[in-house]
Each structure stands twice: as structure tokens, then as C-alpha cells.
Amino acid sequence: MIQIAGLHKSFDGLHVLNGIDLFVEKGKTAVIIGPSGSGKTTLLRCLNLLEMPEQGTLSIAKIGIAFSGNHRIDQTVVKAIRKQTGMVFQSYNLFPHLTALENIMEGQVIVLKRPKAEARERAVALLSKVGLRERADMYPHQLSGGQQQRVGIARAMAMDPGVLLFDEPTSALDPELVGDVLLVMKGLAHEGMTMVVVTHEMGFARDVADQVVFMDQGVIVEKGTPEDIFEHAQNERTLQFLKKIR
Ligand code: ADP
């Protein structure tokens, strides 16, 4: 579902991604871990082209794109890749003036041109799925952070993406609200959604990841099953990182 090779990205001369190769099979969950500033969020943002890589190749749901310096990027391909990637942000980013239901309908109606009745039906089903059917008519400020984030997940799902990308989805939450969000994510993983998750929740990585990817200083230092990484890490940098967070 996702294939990346030799991906590079810099900001003003700062080389943030330095040759990333990654492969995620359909229906699998990859969890990206690593120290702050190692490039995890930038990699995620490159996956849906919120950031444009400078070099390398990216393919999502068989839509391929090659980056090379000043080569012009085909905008129809960019659109197609964005359509396949749903993003869940740390700060939820819900529209404050729309209810939970309307937040989930908005993209379906405006971008996918779904009839309103159909979009509403889908939104209600997704709200039930994330355990918020009763909160459909509430505005974001009337919901807890955990509830807002679950609306954020439902909103991303409503666009029927091939891949869901999560950027530290529980980092902004009070500790007691983290569990409900992780439970929803776990459910999606078990249903066969393809997911890439940047998180500091090592319990989640251990339980849910098919692949754990450890990044440091813009490179993937080590990747493997949770057991490979958490029990049998080979690289000194991985070991140091794990030691710090334990
Ligand atoms: P992580 O998610 O692992 O904490 P990031 O991908 O957010 O790491 O950041 C990696 C590096 O890139 C950091 O040094 C950060 O300051 C820098 N960076 C990220 N986004 C930008 C940007 N838009 N402009 C300039 N520098 C950036």
C-alpha cells in the first residue's frame, strides 16, 4: 500500500529526512518512534504531500510519484495521493463552528460531492463506531479532547482513504482520555485499515504494530516486529532511546 525509496527533505539547508525507505503492506500498521526532532512528523507529512520531498519515490495505493529537485510535480497525482491518505492531527483541527456530525459530513459533501443524506448517514455510522453517536450535535468546544480526537478519526475515515496517518494523536490529551482514542485506533487496525502512526505510546506500538520503525536524525535506524525492536534491538541508538523511555 505504501512504498517509499530514497526520500529526502530539507528545510532551509537542514537535512531532515536523509534517504528514507519504507514499505507498508495493505492492512498493516506501522508505528514510527524516535526522539523529538528525528523527522517522524516530516515523514508523515511527506506521505500525504503536506510537505514535498526533494528526492526519492513514493507510491501509495499504486499511485506513484518521483521527486527530483526542480522537476515539476503533476498536480493530479498529488490530488490522487491526498485522496488516499487521511490525516489525524495531534491538535484535532476540527472546524469550531461545525457540530461533530457536520465536521464529518463537510469533506464528503465538498470534496467527494456526496449527496448530503448519504454523507449524513455515513457520518452517523462513523460516530457510532467511535462511540459518540449521542454527541452528534455538539460543537468541538463542548467535547473533551479525547472525544474531539475520535471525531477527527471519524472525519478522516469518512473520506474512504486507503491509508490513515496519525501524528501523535494522543500527545495533547489528558492521560485518562488516551485509552479511548487508542482503543478506536486498535479497532481500526484489527479491521484491516492500513495505518502509519507516529506516537510515544510504546504499549500501543507493542500491541498493535505489525512493524515498528525507529528513526533518529533523519534516517530509519532500525525496523522490525515489536519483538525485534523492543526485545532484540541491534543498534546502539535504538537501545539508548528505549532505555530512556522505560
Ligand atoms: P519529530 O516529529 O521527530 O519530532 P519533525 O519532523 O517535527 O521531528 O522535525 C524534524 C526537524 O525538522 C526538526 O529539527 C524541526 O525543527 C525541523 N522542521 C520541521 N518542520 C519544519 C519547517 N516547516 N520548517 C523548518 N524546519 C522544520
CSV table of C-alpha atoms and ligand atoms in Angstrom, one decimal:
chain,number,residue,atom,x,y,z
A,1,MET,CA,0.0,0.0,0.0
A,2,ILE,CA,2.9,2.3,0.8
A,3,GLN,CA,6.3,2.2,-0.8
A,4,ILE,CA,9.0,4.8,-0.2
A,5,ALA,CA,12.5,4.8,-1.5
A,6,GLY,CA,15.4,7.2,-1.1
A,7,LEU,CA,13.2,10.0,0.3
A,8,HIS,CA,15.0,13.3,1.1
A,9,LYS,CA,13.6,16.5,2.6
A,10,SER,CA,15.4,19.6,3.9
A,11,PHE,CA,14.2,22.9,5.4
A,12,ASP,CA,16.5,25.9,4.7
A,13,GLY,CA,19.5,23.7,4.4
A,14,LEU,CA,18.6,21.5,7.4
A,15,HIS,CA,18.5,17.9,6.1
A,16,VAL,CA,15.5,16.5,8.0
A,17,LEU,CA,14.9,13.3,6.0
A,18,ASN,CA,18.1,11.6,4.7
A,19,GLY,CA,17.2,8.7,2.4
A,20,ILE,CA,14.1,7.0,3.8
A,21,ASP,CA,13.0,3.6,2.6
A,22,LEU,CA,9.7,2.2,3.9
A,23,PHE,CA,7.2,-0.4,2.8
A,24,VAL,CA,3.8,-1.0,4.4
A,25,GLU,CA,1.6,-3.8,3.2
A,26,LYS,CA,-2.2,-3.3,2.8
A,27,GLY,CA,-4.0,-3.9,6.1
A,28,LYS,CA,-0.9,-3.4,8.3
A,29,THR,CA,0.1,-0.9,10.9
A,30,ALA,CA,3.5,0.7,11.0
A,31,VAL,CA,4.4,2.7,14.2
A,32,ILE,CA,7.1,5.3,14.0
A,33,ILE,CA,9.1,6.0,17.2
A,34,GLY,CA,12.2,8.1,17.9
A,35,PRO,CA,13.4,11.1,19.7
A,36,SER,CA,12.0,14.6,19.2
A,37,GLY,CA,13.3,16.2,16.1
A,38,SER,CA,14.2,13.0,14.4
A,39,GLY,CA,11.9,13.7,11.4
A,40,LYS,CA,8.9,11.5,12.3
A,41,THR,CA,6.3,14.2,11.6
A,42,THR,CA,8.0,15.4,8.5
A,43,LEU,CA,8.0,11.8,7.1
A,44,LEU,CA,4.3,11.5,7.9
A,45,ARG,CA,3.6,14.9,6.2
A,46,CYS,CA,5.6,13.8,3.1
A,47,LEU,CA,3.3,10.7,2.9
A,48,ASN,CA,0.3,12.9,2.1
A,49,LEU,CA,2.4,15.6,0.4
A,50,LEU,CA,1.7,18.3,3.0
A,51,GLU,CA,5.5,18.5,2.6
A,52,MET,CA,7.1,18.0,-0.8
A,53,PRO,CA,10.1,15.7,-0.7
A,54,GLU,CA,13.1,16.8,-2.9
A,55,GLN,CA,14.3,13.4,-3.9
A,56,GLY,CA,13.1,9.8,-4.0
A,57,THR,CA,10.0,8.0,-4.9
A,58,LEU,CA,6.7,7.5,-3.2
A,59,SER,CA,3.8,5.2,-4.1
A,60,ILE,CA,0.5,5.0,-2.2
A,61,ALA,CA,-2.3,2.6,-3.4
A,62,LYS,CA,-0.4,2.1,-6.6
A,63,ILE,CA,-0.3,5.9,-7.4
A,64,GLY,CA,3.4,6.6,-7.9
A,65,ILE,CA,5.4,9.9,-7.9
A,66,ALA,CA,9.1,10.6,-8.3
A,67,PHE,CA,10.8,13.7,-6.8
A,68,SER,CA,13.9,15.2,-8.3
A,69,GLY,CA,14.9,18.8,-7.5
A,70,ASN,CA,13.2,21.3,-9.6
A,71,HIS,CA,11.2,18.8,-11.6
A,72,ARG,CA,7.5,19.9,-11.8
A,73,ILE,CA,5.1,17.7,-9.9
A,74,ASP,CA,1.9,16.6,-11.6
A,75,GLN,CA,-0.9,18.1,-9.5
A,76,THR,CA,-3.4,15.4,-10.5
A,77,VAL,CA,-1.1,12.8,-9.0
A,78,VAL,CA,-0.8,15.0,-5.8
A,79,LYS,CA,-4.6,15.2,-5.5
A,80,ALA,CA,-4.9,11.4,-6.0
A,81,ILE,CA,-2.4,10.7,-3.3
A,82,ARG,CA,-4.0,13.1,-0.9
A,83,LYS,CA,-7.3,11.4,-1.5
A,84,GLN,CA,-5.8,8.1,-0.5
A,85,THR,CA,-4.3,9.4,2.8
A,86,GLY,CA,-6.4,10.5,5.7
A,87,MET,CA,-4.6,12.5,8.4
A,88,VAL,CA,-5.3,12.6,12.1
A,89,PHE,CA,-3.5,15.5,13.8
A,90,GLN,CA,-2.2,16.0,17.3
A,91,SER,CA,-4.4,19.1,17.8
A,92,TYR,CA,-7.6,17.5,16.2
A,93,ASN,CA,-8.1,20.5,13.8
A,94,LEU,CA,-11.9,20.3,13.8
A,95,PHE,CA,-13.9,23.2,12.4
A,96,PRO,CA,-15.0,25.0,15.6
A,97,HIS,CA,-18.3,26.4,14.0
A,98,LEU,CA,-19.5,22.9,12.9
A,99,THR,CA,-21.0,20.2,15.0
A,100,ALA,CA,-19.4,16.8,15.3
A,101,LEU,CA,-21.7,15.4,12.6
A,102,GLU,CA,-21.2,18.4,10.3
A,103,ASN,CA,-17.4,18.1,10.7
A,104,ILE,CA,-17.6,14.5,9.4
A,105,MET,CA,-20.0,15.5,6.6
A,106,GLU,CA,-18.1,18.5,5.3
A,107,GLY,CA,-15.3,16.8,3.3
A,108,GLN,CA,-17.7,14.2,2.0
A,109,VAL,CA,-20.0,16.9,0.6
A,110,ILE,CA,-17.5,19.4,-0.6
A,111,VAL,CA,-14.6,17.2,-1.8
A,112,LEU,CA,-16.3,13.9,-2.7
A,113,LYS,CA,-19.5,15.6,-3.8
A,114,ARG,CA,-21.6,13.0,-1.9
A,115,PRO,CA,-25.3,13.8,-1.6
A,116,LYS,CA,-26.0,15.3,1.9
A,117,ALA,CA,-28.3,12.5,3.0
A,118,GLU,CA,-25.6,9.9,2.2
A,119,ALA,CA,-22.9,11.9,3.9
A,120,ARG,CA,-25.1,12.3,7.0
A,121,GLU,CA,-25.8,8.5,7.1
A,122,ARG,CA,-22.1,7.8,6.8
A,123,ALA,CA,-21.2,10.3,9.5
A,124,VAL,CA,-23.8,8.8,11.9
A,125,ALA,CA,-22.4,5.3,11.3
A,126,LEU,CA,-18.8,6.5,11.9
A,127,LEU,CA,-19.9,8.4,15.1
A,128,SER,CA,-21.4,5.2,16.4
A,129,LYS,CA,-18.2,3.4,15.5
A,130,VAL,CA,-16.1,5.8,17.6
A,131,GLY,CA,-18.6,5.7,20.4
A,132,LEU,CA,-20.0,9.2,20.0
A,133,ARG,CA,-23.5,8.7,18.4
A,134,GLU,CA,-25.1,10.7,21.2
A,135,ARG,CA,-22.7,13.7,20.7
A,136,ALA,CA,-23.5,14.2,17.0
A,137,ASP,CA,-24.9,17.7,17.5
A,138,MET,CA,-22.3,19.0,19.9
A,139,TYR,CA,-19.7,21.5,18.9
A,140,PRO,CA,-16.0,20.8,19.4
A,141,HIS,CA,-15.7,23.1,22.5
A,142,GLN,CA,-18.5,21.0,24.1
A,143,LEU,CA,-16.4,17.8,23.7
A,144,SER,CA,-13.4,16.6,25.6
A,145,GLY,CA,-10.1,16.3,23.8
A,146,GLY,CA,-10.4,12.6,23.6
A,147,GLN,CA,-13.9,12.9,22.1
A,148,GLN,CA,-12.7,15.6,19.6
A,149,GLN,CA,-9.9,13.3,18.5
A,150,ARG,CA,-12.4,10.5,18.0
A,151,VAL,CA,-14.4,12.8,15.8
A,152,GLY,CA,-11.1,13.6,14.0
A,153,ILE,CA,-10.6,9.9,13.3
A,154,ALA,CA,-14.2,9.5,12.1
A,155,ARG,CA,-13.7,12.6,9.8
A,156,ALA,CA,-10.6,11.0,8.2
A,157,MET,CA,-12.4,7.7,7.8
A,158,ALA,CA,-15.3,9.4,6.1
A,159,MET,CA,-13.2,10.1,3.1
A,160,ASP,CA,-12.5,6.4,2.5
A,161,PRO,CA,-8.7,6.7,2.3
A,162,GLY,CA,-6.5,3.8,1.6
A,163,VAL,CA,-4.2,4.8,4.4
A,164,LEU,CA,-4.7,6.6,7.7
A,165,LEU,CA,-1.8,8.7,9.1
A,166,PHE,CA,-1.7,9.6,12.8
A,167,ASP,CA,0.6,12.3,14.0
A,168,GLU,CA,0.9,11.9,17.8
A,169,PRO,CA,-2.8,11.6,18.1
A,170,THR,CA,-2.8,11.3,21.9
A,171,SER,CA,0.0,13.7,22.9
A,172,ALA,CA,-2.3,16.6,23.6
A,173,LEU,CA,-4.7,14.6,25.8
A,174,ASP,CA,-5.0,14.2,29.5
A,175,PRO,CA,-3.8,10.8,30.5
A,176,GLU,CA,-7.3,9.5,31.3
A,177,LEU,CA,-8.5,10.3,27.8
A,178,VAL,CA,-5.8,8.5,25.9
A,179,GLY,CA,-7.2,5.0,26.3
A,180,ASP,CA,-10.4,5.6,24.5
A,181,VAL,CA,-8.6,7.0,21.5
A,182,LEU,CA,-6.1,4.2,21.4
A,183,LEU,CA,-9.0,1.7,21.6
A,184,VAL,CA,-10.6,3.2,18.5
A,185,MET,CA,-7.2,3.0,16.7
A,186,LYS,CA,-6.8,-0.6,17.8
A,187,GLY,CA,-10.2,-1.5,16.4
A,188,LEU,CA,-9.4,0.1,13.0
A,189,ALA,CA,-6.1,-1.9,12.9
A,190,HIS,CA,-7.9,-5.1,13.6
A,191,GLU,CA,-10.4,-4.4,10.9
A,192,GLY,CA,-7.6,-4.2,8.4
A,193,MET,CA,-7.1,-0.5,7.9
A,194,THR,CA,-3.6,0.4,6.7
A,195,MET,CA,-2.1,2.8,9.2
A,196,VAL,CA,1.0,4.7,9.9
A,197,VAL,CA,1.2,6.1,13.4
A,198,VAL,CA,3.7,8.5,15.0
A,199,THR,CA,3.4,8.0,18.7
A,200,HIS,CA,5.2,7.9,22.1
A,201,GLU,CA,2.7,5.2,23.3
A,202,MET,CA,5.0,2.3,23.4
A,203,GLY,CA,2.2,0.0,24.8
A,204,PHE,CA,0.3,0.7,21.6
A,205,ALA,CA,3.3,0.1,19.4
A,206,ARG,CA,3.9,-3.2,21.2
A,207,ASP,CA,0.3,-4.4,21.0
A,208,VAL,CA,-0.8,-3.1,17.6
A,209,ALA,CA,2.1,-2.6,15.3
A,210,ASP,CA,3.0,-5.1,12.6
A,211,GLN,CA,6.1,-3.0,12.0
A,212,VAL,CA,7.9,-0.7,14.4
A,213,VAL,CA,10.2,1.9,12.8
A,214,PHE,CA,12.9,3.6,14.9
A,215,MET,CA,14.0,7.0,13.5
A,216,ASP,CA,16.9,9.2,14.6
A,217,GLN,CA,18.5,12.2,12.9
A,218,GLY,CA,16.5,11.8,9.7
A,219,VAL,CA,17.2,8.2,9.0
A,220,ILE,CA,15.5,4.9,9.8
A,221,VAL,CA,18.0,3.3,12.1
A,222,GLU,CA,16.1,0.1,12.6
A,223,LYS,CA,12.8,-1.5,11.8
A,224,GLY,CA,11.1,-4.8,12.6
A,225,THR,CA,8.4,-6.5,14.6
A,226,PRO,CA,7.6,-5.2,18.0
A,227,GLU,CA,9.6,-8.1,19.4
A,228,ASP,CA,12.6,-7.3,17.1
A,229,ILE,CA,12.7,-3.7,18.3
A,230,PHE,CA,11.6,-3.9,22.0
A,231,GLU,CA,13.3,-7.2,22.9
A,232,HIS,CA,16.2,-7.6,20.4
A,233,ALA,CA,17.2,-4.2,19.1
A,234,GLN,CA,20.6,-4.4,17.5
A,235,ASN,CA,21.5,-0.7,17.1
A,236,GLU,CA,23.1,1.2,20.0
A,237,ARG,CA,20.9,4.3,19.2
A,238,THR,CA,17.7,2.3,19.4
A,239,LEU,CA,18.9,0.7,22.7
A,240,GLN,CA,19.7,4.1,24.2
A,241,PHE,CA,16.3,5.6,23.2
A,242,LEU,CA,14.4,2.6,24.6
A,243,LYS,CA,16.4,2.8,27.8
A,244,LYS,CA,15.5,6.5,28.2
A,245,ILE,CA,11.8,6.0,27.8
A,246,ARG,CA,11.5,2.9,30.0
B,1,ADP,P1,9.8,14.8,15.0
B,1,ADP,O1,8.4,14.6,14.5
B,1,ADP,O2,10.6,13.5,15.1
B,1,ADP,O3,9.8,15.5,16.4
B,1,ADP,P2,10.0,16.7,13.0
B,1,ADP,O4,9.7,16.0,11.7
B,1,ADP,O5,8.8,17.5,13.6
B,1,ADP,O6,10.5,15.7,14.0
B,1,ADP,O7,11.2,17.7,12.8
B,1,ADP,C1,12.4,17.4,12.3
B,1,ADP,C2,13.3,18.6,12.2
B,1,ADP,O8,12.8,19.4,11.1
B,1,ADP,C3,13.4,19.5,13.4
B,1,ADP,O9,14.7,20.0,13.6
B,1,ADP,C4,12.4,20.6,13.1
B,1,ADP,O10,12.7,21.8,13.7
B,1,ADP,C5,12.6,20.7,11.6
B,1,ADP,N1,11.4,21.2,10.9
B,1,ADP,C6,10.2,20.6,10.8
B,1,ADP,N2,9.3,21.2,10.1
B,1,ADP,C7,9.9,22.4,9.7
B,1,ADP,C8,9.5,23.5,8.9
B,1,ADP,N3,8.3,23.6,8.3
B,1,ADP,N4,10.5,24.5,8.7
B,1,ADP,C9,11.7,24.4,9.2
B,1,ADP,N5,12.1,23.3,9.9
B,1,ADP,C10,11.3,22.4,10.2
